[in-house]
PDB file of C-alpha atoms in Angstrom:
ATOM      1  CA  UNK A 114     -18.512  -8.701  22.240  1.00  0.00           C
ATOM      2  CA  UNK A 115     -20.690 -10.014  19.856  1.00  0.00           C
ATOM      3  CA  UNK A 116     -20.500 -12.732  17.175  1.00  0.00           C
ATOM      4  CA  UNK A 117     -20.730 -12.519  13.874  1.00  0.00           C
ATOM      5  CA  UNK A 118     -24.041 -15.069  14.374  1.00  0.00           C
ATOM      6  CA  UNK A 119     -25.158 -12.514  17.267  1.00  0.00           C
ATOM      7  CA  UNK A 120     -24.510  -9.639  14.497  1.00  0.00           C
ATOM      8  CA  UNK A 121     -26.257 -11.622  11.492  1.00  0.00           C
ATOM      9  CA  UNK A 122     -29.451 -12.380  13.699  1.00  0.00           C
ATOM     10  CA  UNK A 123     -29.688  -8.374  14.803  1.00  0.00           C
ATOM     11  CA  UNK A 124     -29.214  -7.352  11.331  1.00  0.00           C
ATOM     12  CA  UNK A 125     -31.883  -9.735  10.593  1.00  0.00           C
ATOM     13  CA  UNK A 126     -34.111  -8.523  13.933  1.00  0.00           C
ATOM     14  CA  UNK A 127     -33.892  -4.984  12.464  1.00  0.00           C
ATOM     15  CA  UNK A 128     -34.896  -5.741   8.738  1.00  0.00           C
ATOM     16  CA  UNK A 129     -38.014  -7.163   9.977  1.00  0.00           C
ATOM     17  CA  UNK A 130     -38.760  -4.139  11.851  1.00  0.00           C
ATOM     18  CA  UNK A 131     -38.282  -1.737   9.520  1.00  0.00           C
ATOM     19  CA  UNK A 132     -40.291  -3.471   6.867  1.00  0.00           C
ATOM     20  CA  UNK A 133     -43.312  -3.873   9.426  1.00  0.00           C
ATOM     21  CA  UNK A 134     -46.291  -1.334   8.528  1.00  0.00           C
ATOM     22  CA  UNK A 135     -46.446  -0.635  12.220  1.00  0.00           C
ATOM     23  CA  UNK A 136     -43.136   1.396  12.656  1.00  0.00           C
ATOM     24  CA  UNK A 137     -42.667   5.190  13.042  1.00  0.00           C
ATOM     25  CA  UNK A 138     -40.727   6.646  10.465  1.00  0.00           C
ATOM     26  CA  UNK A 139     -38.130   7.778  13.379  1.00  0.00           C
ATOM     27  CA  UNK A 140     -37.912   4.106  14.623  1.00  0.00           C
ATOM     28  CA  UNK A 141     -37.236   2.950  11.098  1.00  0.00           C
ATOM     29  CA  UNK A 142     -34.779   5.120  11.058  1.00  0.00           C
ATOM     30  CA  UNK A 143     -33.204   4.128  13.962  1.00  0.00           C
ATOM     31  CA  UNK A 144     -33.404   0.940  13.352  1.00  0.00           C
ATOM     32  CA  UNK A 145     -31.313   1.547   9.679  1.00  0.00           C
ATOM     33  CA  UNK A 146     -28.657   3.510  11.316  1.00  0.00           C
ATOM     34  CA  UNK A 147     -27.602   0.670  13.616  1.00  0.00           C
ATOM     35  CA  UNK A 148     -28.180  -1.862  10.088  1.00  0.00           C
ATOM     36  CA  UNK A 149     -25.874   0.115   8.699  1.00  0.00           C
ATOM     37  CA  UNK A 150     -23.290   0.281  11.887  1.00  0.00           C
ATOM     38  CA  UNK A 151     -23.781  -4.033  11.903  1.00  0.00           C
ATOM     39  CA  UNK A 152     -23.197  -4.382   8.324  1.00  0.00           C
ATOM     40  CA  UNK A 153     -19.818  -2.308   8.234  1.00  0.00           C
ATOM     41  CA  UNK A 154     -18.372  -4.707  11.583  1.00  0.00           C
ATOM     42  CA  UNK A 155     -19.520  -7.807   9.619  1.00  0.00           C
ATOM     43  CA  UNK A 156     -18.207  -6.540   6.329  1.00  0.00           C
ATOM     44  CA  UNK A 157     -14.605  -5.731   8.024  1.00  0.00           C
ATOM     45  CA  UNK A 158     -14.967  -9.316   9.818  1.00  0.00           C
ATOM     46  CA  UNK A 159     -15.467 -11.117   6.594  1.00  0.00           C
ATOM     47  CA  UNK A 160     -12.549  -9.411   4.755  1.00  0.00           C
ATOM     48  CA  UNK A 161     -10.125 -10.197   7.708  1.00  0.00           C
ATOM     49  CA  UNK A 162     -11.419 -13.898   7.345  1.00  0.00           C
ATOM     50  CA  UNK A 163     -10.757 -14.115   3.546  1.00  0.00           C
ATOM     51  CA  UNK A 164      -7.455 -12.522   4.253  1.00  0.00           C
ATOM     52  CA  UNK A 165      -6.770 -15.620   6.286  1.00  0.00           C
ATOM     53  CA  UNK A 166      -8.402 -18.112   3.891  1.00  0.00           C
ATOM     54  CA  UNK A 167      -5.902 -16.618   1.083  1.00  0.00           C
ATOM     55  CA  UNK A 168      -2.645 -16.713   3.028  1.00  0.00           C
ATOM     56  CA  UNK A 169      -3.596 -20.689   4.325  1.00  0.00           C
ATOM     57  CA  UNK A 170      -4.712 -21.584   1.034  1.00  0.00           C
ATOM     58  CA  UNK A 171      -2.163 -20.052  -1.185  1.00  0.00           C
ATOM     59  CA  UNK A 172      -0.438 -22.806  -3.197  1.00  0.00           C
ATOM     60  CA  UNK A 173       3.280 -23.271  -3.412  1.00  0.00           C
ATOM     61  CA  UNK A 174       5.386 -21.802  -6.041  1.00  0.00           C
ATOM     62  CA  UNK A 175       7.842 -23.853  -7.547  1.00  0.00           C
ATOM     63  CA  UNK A 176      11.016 -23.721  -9.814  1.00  0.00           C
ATOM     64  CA  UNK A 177      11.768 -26.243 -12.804  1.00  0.00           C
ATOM     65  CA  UNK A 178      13.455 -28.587 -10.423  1.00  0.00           C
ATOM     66  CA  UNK A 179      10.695 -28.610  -8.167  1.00  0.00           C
ATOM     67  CA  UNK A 180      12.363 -26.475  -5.315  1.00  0.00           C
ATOM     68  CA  UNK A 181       9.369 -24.646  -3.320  1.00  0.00           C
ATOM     69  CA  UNK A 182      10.606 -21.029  -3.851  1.00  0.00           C
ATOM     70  CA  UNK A 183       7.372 -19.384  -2.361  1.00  0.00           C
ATOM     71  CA  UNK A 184       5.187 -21.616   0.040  1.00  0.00           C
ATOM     72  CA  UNK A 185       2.752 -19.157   0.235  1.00  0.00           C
ATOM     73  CA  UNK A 186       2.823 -18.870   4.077  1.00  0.00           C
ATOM     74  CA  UNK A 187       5.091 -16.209   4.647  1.00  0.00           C
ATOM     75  CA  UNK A 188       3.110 -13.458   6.369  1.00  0.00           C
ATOM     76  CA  UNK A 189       6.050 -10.389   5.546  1.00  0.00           C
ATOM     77  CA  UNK A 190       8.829  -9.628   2.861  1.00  0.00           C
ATOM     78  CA  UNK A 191      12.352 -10.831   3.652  1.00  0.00           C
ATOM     79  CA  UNK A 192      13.049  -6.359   3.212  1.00  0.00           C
ATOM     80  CA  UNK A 193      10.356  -5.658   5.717  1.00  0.00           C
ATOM     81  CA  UNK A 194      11.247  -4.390   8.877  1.00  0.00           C
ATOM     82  CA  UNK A 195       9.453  -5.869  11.945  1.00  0.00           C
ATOM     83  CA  UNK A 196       9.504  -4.121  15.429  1.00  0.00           C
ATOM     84  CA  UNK A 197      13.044  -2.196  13.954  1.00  0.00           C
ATOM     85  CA  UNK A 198      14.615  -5.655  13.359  1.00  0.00           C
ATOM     86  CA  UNK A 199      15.761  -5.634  10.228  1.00  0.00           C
ATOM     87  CA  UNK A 200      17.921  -3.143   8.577  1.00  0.00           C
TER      88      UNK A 200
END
């Protein structure tokens, strides 16, 4: 599978083709289509990585007293049920 480096430098590959004077307008074409396929992976990949950059950097919640009553890090509701645990 490839990286997102591996996806950027295709993406990147492909742009310069399809701006070169030299390309048929079917190649150009071609070449958008899988532009388009790259830049829907990466975009997916990037929203699952800011996902993970909100729940690790969420800050603590905390009452008057200075109890933590939300650290931020819990990934799932205390009413949600997980693999028919809960009730």
């Amino acid at each position: 599978m490839a990286t997102f480096e591996d996806k950027l430098g295709r993406l990147e590959e492909l742009t310069d083709q399809i701006t070169s004077s030299s390309i048929s307008l079917e190649d150009a074409l071609s070449a958008f289509e899988e532009g388009i396929k790259l830049t829907k992976e990466m975009k997916k990949e990037i929203e699952k990585i800011e996902s993970k950059i909100q729940i690790l950097t969420k800050e603590p919640v905390t009452d008057q007293s200075g109890k933590v009553v939300d650290s931020g890090l819990e990934l799932f509701s205390q009413n949600e049920e997980i693999n028919g645990t809960r009730k």
